[in-house]
Amino acid sequence: MWNPPVNRQDSYSTAEPLGSQQLPNPDKSRAMDLEHSGKTDEDHEIDGCISNEQFMANAIRKMMFVSGETAEPSVETTTLIEEIVRQQVIEILSRSTTLAARRGVRSISTDDLFFLIRHDKAKVSRLKTFLSWKDVRKNVKDSDDKGGGDAADFGAGDDPLAGAAQDVAAKPKTKRAKIGLPWDLNNLYPVQVPEREDEEDEEEEEQNYATLQRLANADERTKNMTREEYVFWSDCRQASFTFRKAKRFREWAGFGIVTDFKPNDDIVDILGFLTFEIVQTLTEEALKVKEQEDRGKKGHGGSEEGGEKSKKRKRETGLFDPPEEGRVPIEPKHVHEAFRKLQATSNRAVAMLLHGGRAPIRTPLRLI
């Protein structure tokens, strides 16, 4: 099993504290937030003199904050998460390049990336939704550039009812494009069943439980926020390694070293989505590890080791325990344990890896 790289001690300055407030998740998709966000002062600062290490650390802090980490993570923690994410991206590019070579082409397609995460149906569903909204925004922008609504306004005259009717007719209903994959069952048949407007995607409903759970948790965090806190939360939700920073991301991920092809916008957007998912999953798992550790310390009266004193007398809190209101951020050890759990191989997978009754010397890296 692959071990995360050892923490490196960087001397770059940390970002501003994220604060102790918790902030919401509106029912808009994250993709819509990314598109409608304007260029802030931070974007200009990032485009200027901030190094890649500082840029990645700032983005990771925001992603961790949205994922539930309300305290300020240390430099060692963000550096470790950055190394894990980078290793995951390199593994994704390497496997995608291998899949493309099997098809006899050099460039990676979106189907190659979908194929790598095909077993995680919830993530596939979220990625389809992300790309569908991206297609909707592109179509709306193209229709606005053509200026189709001017003719309707000119022909309306002084009749407001006629103008309203022509305006509705001039603006057709925008519908999300349904993304199909080559290995889907429906694509095995030459004739496709026409879609109905009132048809609901049952598969998407079944696979979005994790997404709905995250939305519920975010709604619980943000329901008591002030306007300023919510603005900060919304800014953190828009954190991305790739949005308007594709050049930095390509340099950071090692394009040109791992693979020779030049990625298009769709590939970069998908990788940006997957990196956000990786940071979010790592943070959520690390928080679970820390919560379990805190419960164990609390049960033993604040001592890490259950000695004879803890057996004789159990205390809810130790004498030198920090106050309950003091939120301690997750540490590198929690991230290491979270990564170990996410890399744990199931018994079924181990059985598939057996060769002649012998366990493999090294298990492959699992994609988070």
Coordinates of C-alpha atoms in Angstrom, one line a residue, residues 12-142:
Y12 CA 5.7 30.2 3.2
S13 CA 3.3 32.4 5.1
T14 CA -0.1 31.0 6.0
A15 CA -3.4 32.5 4.8
E16 CA -5.6 34.6 6.9
P17 CA -7.5 32.6 9.6
L18 CA -10.8 31.2 8.4
G19 CA -12.5 32.0 11.7
S20 CA -14.6 29.9 13.9
Q21 CA -17.9 30.5 12.1
Q22 CA -19.6 27.8 10.2
L23 CA -21.2 28.7 6.9
P24 CA -24.1 27.3 4.4
N25 CA -24.6 25.4 1.3
P26 CA -27.3 26.9 -0.9
D27 CA -29.2 24.4 -3.1
K28 CA -27.4 25.8 -6.1
S29 CA -24.8 23.5 -7.5
R30 CA -21.1 24.3 -6.9
A31 CA -20.7 24.6 -10.6
M32 CA -23.2 27.5 -10.8
D33 CA -21.2 29.3 -8.0
L34 CA -18.0 28.9 -10.0
E35 CA -19.5 30.4 -13.1
H36 CA -21.2 33.4 -11.6
S37 CA -18.4 34.4 -9.3
G38 CA -16.6 37.5 -10.3
K39 CA -12.9 38.2 -10.2
T40 CA -12.0 39.2 -6.7
D41 CA -9.0 40.9 -5.2
E42 CA -7.7 37.5 -4.1
D43 CA -7.8 36.3 -7.8
H44 CA -5.7 39.2 -8.8
E45 CA -3.3 38.5 -6.0
I46 CA -3.1 34.9 -6.9
D47 CA -2.5 35.7 -10.6
G48 CA 0.4 37.9 -9.4
C49 CA 3.0 37.1 -6.8
I50 CA 1.6 34.2 -4.7
S51 CA 3.6 31.0 -5.1
N52 CA 2.0 27.7 -6.0
E53 CA 2.5 26.4 -2.5
Q54 CA 0.6 29.4 -1.0
F55 CA -2.1 29.2 -3.7
M56 CA -2.7 25.5 -3.0
A57 CA -2.7 26.0 0.8
N58 CA -5.3 28.8 0.5
A59 CA -7.5 26.6 -1.7
I60 CA -7.2 23.6 0.6
R61 CA -8.1 25.7 3.7
K62 CA -11.2 26.9 2.0
M63 CA -12.2 23.4 0.9
M64 CA -11.6 22.0 4.3
F65 CA -13.7 24.8 5.8
V66 CA -16.6 23.9 3.6
S67 CA -16.1 20.2 4.4
G68 CA -16.6 20.8 8.2
E69 CA -13.2 22.0 9.5
T70 CA -14.0 25.2 11.3
A71 CA -10.6 25.7 12.9
E72 CA -7.4 26.9 11.3
P73 CA -5.4 23.9 10.0
S74 CA -1.7 23.9 10.3
V75 CA 0.8 24.2 7.5
E76 CA 1.8 20.5 8.0
T77 CA -1.8 19.4 7.6
T78 CA -2.4 21.4 4.4
T79 CA 0.9 20.3 3.0
L80 CA 0.1 16.6 3.6
I81 CA -3.3 16.9 2.0
E82 CA -1.7 18.7 -1.0
E83 CA 0.8 15.8 -1.4
I84 CA -2.0 13.3 -1.3
V85 CA -4.2 15.2 -3.8
R86 CA -1.2 15.6 -6.1
Q87 CA -0.4 11.9 -5.9
Q88 CA -4.1 11.1 -6.7
V89 CA -4.1 13.4 -9.7
I90 CA -0.9 11.9 -11.1
E91 CA -2.4 8.4 -10.6
I92 CA -5.5 9.5 -12.5
L93 CA -3.5 10.9 -15.4
S94 CA -1.3 7.8 -15.5
R95 CA -4.3 5.4 -15.6
S96 CA -6.2 7.6 -18.1
T97 CA -3.2 7.7 -20.4
T98 CA -3.0 3.9 -20.2
L99 CA -6.7 3.6 -21.1
A100 CA -6.3 6.0 -24.0
A101 CA -3.3 4.0 -25.3
R102 CA -5.5 0.9 -25.3
R103 CA -8.0 2.7 -27.5
G104 CA -5.2 3.6 -29.9
V105 CA -5.2 7.3 -29.2
R106 CA -2.8 9.7 -27.3
S107 CA -5.3 12.2 -25.9
I108 CA -7.4 11.5 -22.8
S109 CA -11.1 11.8 -23.1
T110 CA -13.8 12.5 -20.5
D111 CA -14.9 8.8 -20.8
D112 CA -11.5 7.7 -19.5
L113 CA -12.0 9.8 -16.4
F114 CA -15.5 8.5 -15.9
F115 CA -14.3 5.0 -16.4
L116 CA -11.8 5.3 -13.5
I117 CA -14.6 6.3 -11.0
R118 CA -17.4 4.1 -12.5
H119 CA -17.7 2.1 -9.3
D120 CA -18.5 5.2 -7.2
K121 CA -22.0 5.8 -8.6
A122 CA -22.7 8.8 -6.4
K123 CA -19.5 10.5 -7.6
V124 CA -20.4 9.7 -11.2
S125 CA -23.8 11.2 -10.7
R126 CA -22.4 14.4 -9.2
L127 CA -19.9 14.7 -12.0
K128 CA -22.6 14.3 -14.6
T129 CA -24.6 17.0 -12.9
F130 CA -21.6 19.3 -12.8
L131 CA -21.0 18.8 -16.6
S132 CA -24.7 19.2 -17.4
W133 CA -24.9 22.6 -15.7
K134 CA -21.7 23.6 -17.5
D135 CA -23.3 22.8 -20.8
V136 CA -26.5 24.8 -19.8
R137 CA -24.4 27.8 -19.0
K138 CA -22.5 27.6 -22.2
N139 CA -25.8 27.3 -24.2
V140 CA -27.3 30.3 -22.4
K141 CA -24.2 32.4 -23.0
D142 CA -24.2 31.5 -26.7

